[in-house]
Amino acid sequence: MAVAGDGHILHGMHFNHLDLNLLVALDALLAEQNITRASRRLHLSQPAMSGALARLREYFGDDLLAPIGRRMVPTPLAESLAGPVRDILLKVETTVQIRPEFDPARAQRHFKLLMSDYVSIVLMTKALPLIQQIAPQVTIELLPYSDRPWESLERGEVDALIQPTQYIHEGHPAEALFEDSYTCIAWQENQLIGESITLEEYLALGHVAVRFGQQRLPAFDEWFFDHYGHTRRIEIITASFSTLPQFVVGTTRIATIHQRLADFYLRFLPLKRVAPPVEMPHLTEVIVWHRYRNRDPALLWLRNILRQCVDSPPPQ
DNA sequence: TTCAACTGGTCTCAGTCGAG
DNA sequence: CTCGACTGAGACCAGTTGAA
């Protein structure tokens, strides 16, 4: 036991009088703003978390989380600590995780990737078999498109996200993976539609559209037609690209989806491709990773694999 | 250097307290 | 009353001490 200059008694391992494990507790406490939930996150009992908060309060000389009514509200000091502490822990995590070499044949790495189900269908269906061949011990977890994919990346909850260029933010490195364009699909036996379609015909049909997450964010096609003042009659809203083509089959409805996704489903479903009534811009899917993982050879390897998996066409 | 006994901090469990 | 934060008792274990 040692006594520090300011009279604090020190036990165990400390960094400038602070037990660094308390930062882990602080991060969980500030993220949850609730002691019980923070304790579950760290697999501790509620009293243990309460004790950690008491030690943090002692160290900082501040309540950090103060009860207001039934809620625990962070103090201004706690607010100002939240971002930097999260950043430090992420830096620690990436530091201890990185190995100078990535040996695919033996590596046991687990990757968490966030992407739309469209990307998982057109990209991961090709990438996963290849990854199993080259890196049999690597495991992959695909996370659904949330309302705030960028926050998941910032918080280090995912290794990378894959999304269209228009949604990327500054501050983290990104790399293009593949391009795609849009097409319409209809049921093969839909007599109302031929190989092409006029805008009037298009707008007269019922549409199947996709919206994501809690906020029900529209997919690009919906945004595009709204933006140009063309009101489509959306009769079916579904939550995933993978269900959308099946909701066109057996109906006179139409859907506007990615070429590559259409190619995929044309192999299984009685669908026909219809050229969109107006020219739609191409989209580029990019992979974005946290700047702290920039030097991670494992991620570099994964990016190379993913790039290999998309052979050039569709965009025409 | 190694080992056993000891020490102190943090854990869990059980229970209390206070707000809504 | 219910829910969630806090408190106290005892267990557990990492780190320290001191002897061989």
Tab-separated table of C-alpha atoms (C1' of nucleotides) in Angstrom, chain C residues 6-18:
chain	number	residue	atom	x	y	z
C	6	DC	C1'	-27.328	2.012	-2.275
C	7	DT	C1'	-25.403	-0.587	2.060
C	8	DG	C1'	-23.426	-4.369	4.823
C	9	DA	C1'	-21.642	-9.146	5.538
C	10	DG	C1'	-18.945	-12.533	4.001
C	11	DA	C1'	-16.308	-14.842	0.107
C	12	DC	C1'	-12.693	-14.703	-2.993
C	13	DC	C1'	-8.396	-13.645	-4.970
C	14	DA	C1'	-4.376	-10.694	-6.608
C	15	DG	C1'	-0.568	-8.855	-4.625
C	16	DT	C1'	2.617	-8.491	-0.494
C	17	DT	C1'	5.519	-10.210	3.046
C	18	DG	C1'	8.868	-12.945	5.024
